[in-house]
PDB file of C-alpha atoms in Angstrom:
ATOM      1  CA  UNK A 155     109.161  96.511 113.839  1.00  0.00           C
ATOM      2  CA  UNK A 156     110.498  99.211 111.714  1.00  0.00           C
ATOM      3  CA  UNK A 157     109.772  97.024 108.792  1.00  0.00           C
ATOM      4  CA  UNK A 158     105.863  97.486 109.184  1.00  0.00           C
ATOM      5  CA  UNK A 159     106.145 100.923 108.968  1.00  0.00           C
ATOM      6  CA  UNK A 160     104.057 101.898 105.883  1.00  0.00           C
ATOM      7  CA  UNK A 161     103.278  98.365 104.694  1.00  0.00           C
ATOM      8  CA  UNK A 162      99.716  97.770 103.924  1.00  0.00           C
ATOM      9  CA  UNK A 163      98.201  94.570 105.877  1.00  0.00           C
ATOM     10  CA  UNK A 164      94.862  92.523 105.125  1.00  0.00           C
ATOM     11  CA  UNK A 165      94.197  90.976 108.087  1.00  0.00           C
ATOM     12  CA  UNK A 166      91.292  88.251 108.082  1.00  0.00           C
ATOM     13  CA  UNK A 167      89.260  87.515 110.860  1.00  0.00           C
ATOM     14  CA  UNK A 168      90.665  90.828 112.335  1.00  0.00           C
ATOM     15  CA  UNK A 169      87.291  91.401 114.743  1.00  0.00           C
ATOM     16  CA  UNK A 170      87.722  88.027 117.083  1.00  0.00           C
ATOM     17  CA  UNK A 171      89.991  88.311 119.866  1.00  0.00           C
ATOM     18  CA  UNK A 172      93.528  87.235 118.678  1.00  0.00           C
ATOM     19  CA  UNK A 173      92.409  89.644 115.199  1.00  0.00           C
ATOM     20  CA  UNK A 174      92.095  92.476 117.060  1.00  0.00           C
ATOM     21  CA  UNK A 175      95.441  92.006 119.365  1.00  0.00           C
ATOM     22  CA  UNK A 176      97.166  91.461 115.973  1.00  0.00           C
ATOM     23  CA  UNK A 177      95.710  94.890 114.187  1.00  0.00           C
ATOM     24  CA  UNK A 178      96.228  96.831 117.160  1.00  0.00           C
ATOM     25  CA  UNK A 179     100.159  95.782 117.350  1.00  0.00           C
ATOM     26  CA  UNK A 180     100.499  95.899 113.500  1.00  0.00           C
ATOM     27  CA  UNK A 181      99.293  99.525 113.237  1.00  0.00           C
ATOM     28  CA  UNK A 182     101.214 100.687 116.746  1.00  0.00           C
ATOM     29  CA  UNK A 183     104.384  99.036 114.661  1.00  0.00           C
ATOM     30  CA  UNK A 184     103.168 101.537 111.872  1.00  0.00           C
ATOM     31  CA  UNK A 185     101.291  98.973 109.484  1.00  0.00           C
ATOM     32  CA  UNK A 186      98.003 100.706 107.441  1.00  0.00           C
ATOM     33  CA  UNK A 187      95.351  97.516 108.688  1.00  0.00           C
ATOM     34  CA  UNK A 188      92.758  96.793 107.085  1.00  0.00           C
ATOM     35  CA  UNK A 189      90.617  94.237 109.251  1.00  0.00           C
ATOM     36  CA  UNK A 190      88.719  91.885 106.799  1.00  0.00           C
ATOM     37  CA  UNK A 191      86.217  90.636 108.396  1.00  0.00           C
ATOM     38  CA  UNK A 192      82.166  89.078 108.295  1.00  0.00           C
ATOM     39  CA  UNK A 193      79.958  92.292 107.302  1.00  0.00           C
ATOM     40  CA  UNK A 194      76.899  91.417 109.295  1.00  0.00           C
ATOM     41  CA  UNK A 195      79.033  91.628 112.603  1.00  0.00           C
ATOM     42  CA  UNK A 196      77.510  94.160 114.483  1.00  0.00           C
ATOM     43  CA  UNK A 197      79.126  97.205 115.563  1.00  0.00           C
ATOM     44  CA  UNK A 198      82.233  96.531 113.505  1.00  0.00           C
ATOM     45  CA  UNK A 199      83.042  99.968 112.043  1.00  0.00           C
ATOM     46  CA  UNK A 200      82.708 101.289 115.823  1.00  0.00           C
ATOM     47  CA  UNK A 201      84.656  98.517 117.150  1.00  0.00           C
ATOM     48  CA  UNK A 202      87.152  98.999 114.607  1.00  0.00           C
ATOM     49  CA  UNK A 203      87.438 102.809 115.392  1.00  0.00           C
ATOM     50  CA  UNK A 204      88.034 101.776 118.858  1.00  0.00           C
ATOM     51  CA  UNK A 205      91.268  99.651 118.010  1.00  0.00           C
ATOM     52  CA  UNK A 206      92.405 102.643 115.873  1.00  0.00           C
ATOM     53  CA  UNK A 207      92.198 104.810 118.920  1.00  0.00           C
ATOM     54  CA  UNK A 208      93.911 102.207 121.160  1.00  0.00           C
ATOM     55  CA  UNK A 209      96.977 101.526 118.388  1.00  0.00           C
ATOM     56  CA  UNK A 210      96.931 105.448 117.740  1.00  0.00           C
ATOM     57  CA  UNK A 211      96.904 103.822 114.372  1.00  0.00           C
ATOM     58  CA  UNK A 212      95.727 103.284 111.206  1.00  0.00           C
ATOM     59  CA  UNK A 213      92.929 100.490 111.068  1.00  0.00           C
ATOM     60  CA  UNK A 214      89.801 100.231 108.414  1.00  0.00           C
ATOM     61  CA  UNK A 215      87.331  97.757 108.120  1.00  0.00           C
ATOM     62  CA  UNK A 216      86.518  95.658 105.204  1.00  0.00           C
ATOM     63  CA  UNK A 217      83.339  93.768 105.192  1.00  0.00           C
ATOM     64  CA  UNK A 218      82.912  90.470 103.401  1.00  0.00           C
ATOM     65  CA  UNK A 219      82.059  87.197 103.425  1.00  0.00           C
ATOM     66  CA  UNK A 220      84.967  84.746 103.160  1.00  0.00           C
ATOM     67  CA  UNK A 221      82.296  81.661 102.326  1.00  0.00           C
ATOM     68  CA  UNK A 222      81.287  83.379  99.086  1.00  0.00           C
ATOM     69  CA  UNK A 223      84.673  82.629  97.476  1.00  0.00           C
ATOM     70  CA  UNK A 224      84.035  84.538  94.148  1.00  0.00           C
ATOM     71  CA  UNK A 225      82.643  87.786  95.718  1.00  0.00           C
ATOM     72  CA  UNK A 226      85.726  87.815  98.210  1.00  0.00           C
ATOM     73  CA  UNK A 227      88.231  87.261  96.194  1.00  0.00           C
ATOM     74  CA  UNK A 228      86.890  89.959  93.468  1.00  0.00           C
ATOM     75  CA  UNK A 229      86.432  92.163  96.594  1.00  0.00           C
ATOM     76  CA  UNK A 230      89.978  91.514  97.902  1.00  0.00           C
ATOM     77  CA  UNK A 231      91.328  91.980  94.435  1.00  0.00           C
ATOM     78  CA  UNK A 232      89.812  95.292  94.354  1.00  0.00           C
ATOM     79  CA  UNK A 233      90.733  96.596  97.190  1.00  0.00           C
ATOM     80  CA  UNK A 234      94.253  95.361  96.835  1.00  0.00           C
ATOM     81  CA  UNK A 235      94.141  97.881  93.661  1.00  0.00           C
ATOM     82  CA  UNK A 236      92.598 100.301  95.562  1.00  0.00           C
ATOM     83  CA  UNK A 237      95.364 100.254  98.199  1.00  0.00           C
ATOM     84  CA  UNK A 238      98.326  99.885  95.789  1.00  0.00           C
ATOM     85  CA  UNK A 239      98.843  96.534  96.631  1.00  0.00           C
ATOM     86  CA  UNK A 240      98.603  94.714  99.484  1.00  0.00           C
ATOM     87  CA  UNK A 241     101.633  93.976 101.375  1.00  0.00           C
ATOM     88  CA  UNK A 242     101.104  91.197 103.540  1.00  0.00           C
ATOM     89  CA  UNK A 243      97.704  88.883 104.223  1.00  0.00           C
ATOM     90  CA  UNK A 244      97.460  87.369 107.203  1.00  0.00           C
ATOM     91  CA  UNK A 245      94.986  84.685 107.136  1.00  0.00           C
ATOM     92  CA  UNK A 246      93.600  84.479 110.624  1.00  0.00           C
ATOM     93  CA  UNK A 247      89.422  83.626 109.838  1.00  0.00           C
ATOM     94  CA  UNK A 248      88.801  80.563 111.100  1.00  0.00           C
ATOM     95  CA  UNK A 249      85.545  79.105 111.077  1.00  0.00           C
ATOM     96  CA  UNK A 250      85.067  76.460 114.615  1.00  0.00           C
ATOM     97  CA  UNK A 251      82.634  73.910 115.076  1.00  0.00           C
ATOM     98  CA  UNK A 252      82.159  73.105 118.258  1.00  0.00           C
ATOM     99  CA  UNK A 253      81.263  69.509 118.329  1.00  0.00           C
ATOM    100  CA  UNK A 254      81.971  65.678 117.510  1.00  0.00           C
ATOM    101  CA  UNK A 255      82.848  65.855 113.710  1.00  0.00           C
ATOM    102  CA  UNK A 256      79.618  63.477 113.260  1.00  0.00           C
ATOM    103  CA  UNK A 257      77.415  65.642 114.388  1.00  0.00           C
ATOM    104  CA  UNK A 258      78.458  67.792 111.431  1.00  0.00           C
ATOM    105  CA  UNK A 259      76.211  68.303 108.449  1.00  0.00           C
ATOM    106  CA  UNK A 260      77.907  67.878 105.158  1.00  0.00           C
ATOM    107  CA  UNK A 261      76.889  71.310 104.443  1.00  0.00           C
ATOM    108  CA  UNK A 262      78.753  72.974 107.951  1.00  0.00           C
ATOM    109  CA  UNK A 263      82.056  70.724 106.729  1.00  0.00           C
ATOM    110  CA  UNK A 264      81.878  72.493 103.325  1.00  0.00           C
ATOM    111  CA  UNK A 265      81.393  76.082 104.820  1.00  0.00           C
ATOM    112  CA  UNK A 266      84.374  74.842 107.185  1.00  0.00           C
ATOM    113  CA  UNK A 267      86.737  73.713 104.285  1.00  0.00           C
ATOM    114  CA  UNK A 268      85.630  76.830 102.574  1.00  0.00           C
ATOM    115  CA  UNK A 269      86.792  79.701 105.025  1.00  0.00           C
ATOM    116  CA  UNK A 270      89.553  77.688 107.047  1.00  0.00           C
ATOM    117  CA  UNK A 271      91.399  76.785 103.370  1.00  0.00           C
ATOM    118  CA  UNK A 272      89.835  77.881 100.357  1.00  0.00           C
ATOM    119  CA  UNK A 273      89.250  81.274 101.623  1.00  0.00           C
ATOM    120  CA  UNK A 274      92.920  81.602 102.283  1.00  0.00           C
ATOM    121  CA  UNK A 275      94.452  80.437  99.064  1.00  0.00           C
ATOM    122  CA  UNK A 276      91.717  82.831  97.018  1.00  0.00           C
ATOM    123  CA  UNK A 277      92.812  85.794  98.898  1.00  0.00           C
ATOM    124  CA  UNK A 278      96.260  84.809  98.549  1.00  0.00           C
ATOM    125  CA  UNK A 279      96.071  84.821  94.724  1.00  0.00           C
ATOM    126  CA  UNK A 280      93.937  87.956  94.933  1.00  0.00           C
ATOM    127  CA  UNK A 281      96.641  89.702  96.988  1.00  0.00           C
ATOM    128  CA  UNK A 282      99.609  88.624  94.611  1.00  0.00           C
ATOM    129  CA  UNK A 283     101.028  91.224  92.545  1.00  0.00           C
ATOM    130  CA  UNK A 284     100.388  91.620  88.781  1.00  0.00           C
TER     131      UNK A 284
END
């Protein structure tokens, strides 16, 4: 994974269990990770430490809110900037209701449709160069 070495990866949904398996083996292949993920998560910047340690890596957290579409997409934007670009987004949030589709409120679909899709092509145009 020589290729990773030095590239600069926005992972989403990067504190859930197949998120942090990915950041940890992106930063052991050399990646700089930076673990996008909800901001009211408790413990994150601890837990995020904790994979750094494990990859013997280099892992940050970002904290944001992938169903306010305008605020992450200006946040991911910035940060891209911040980082000198952003190499490679992997979009890994996923939001899961666990029951019968008509059980669903209109308003859970929408938050749904909003981080599972919507969420992925903002960041994606945030990430893009120029």
């Amino acid at each position: 994974m020589k290729a990773l070495a030095g590239r600069k990866v926005l992972l989403t949904g990067g504190l859930g269990s197949l998120g942090r398996a990915q950041a940890v083996t992106l930063a052991r292949a050399g990646a700089r990770v930076l673990v996008l993920d909800r901001p009211d998560i408790g413990d994150a910047e601890q837990t995020v430490a904790g994979l750094a340690g494990q990859a013997r890596g280099d892992i940050a957290f970002v904290g944001c809110d992938l169903n306010r579409l305008a605020d992450a997409e200006a946040a991911v934007a910035a940060l891209a900037a911040n980082e000198g670009g952003i190499d490679i987004l992997i979009n890994n949030a996923a939001l899961i209701i666990n029951r019968p589709f008509e059980q669903f409120s209109l308003a859970e679909y929408e938050d749904q449709i909003r981080v599972n899709s919507s969420a992925a092509f903002a960041l994606a145009r945030a990430c893009a160069p120029g």
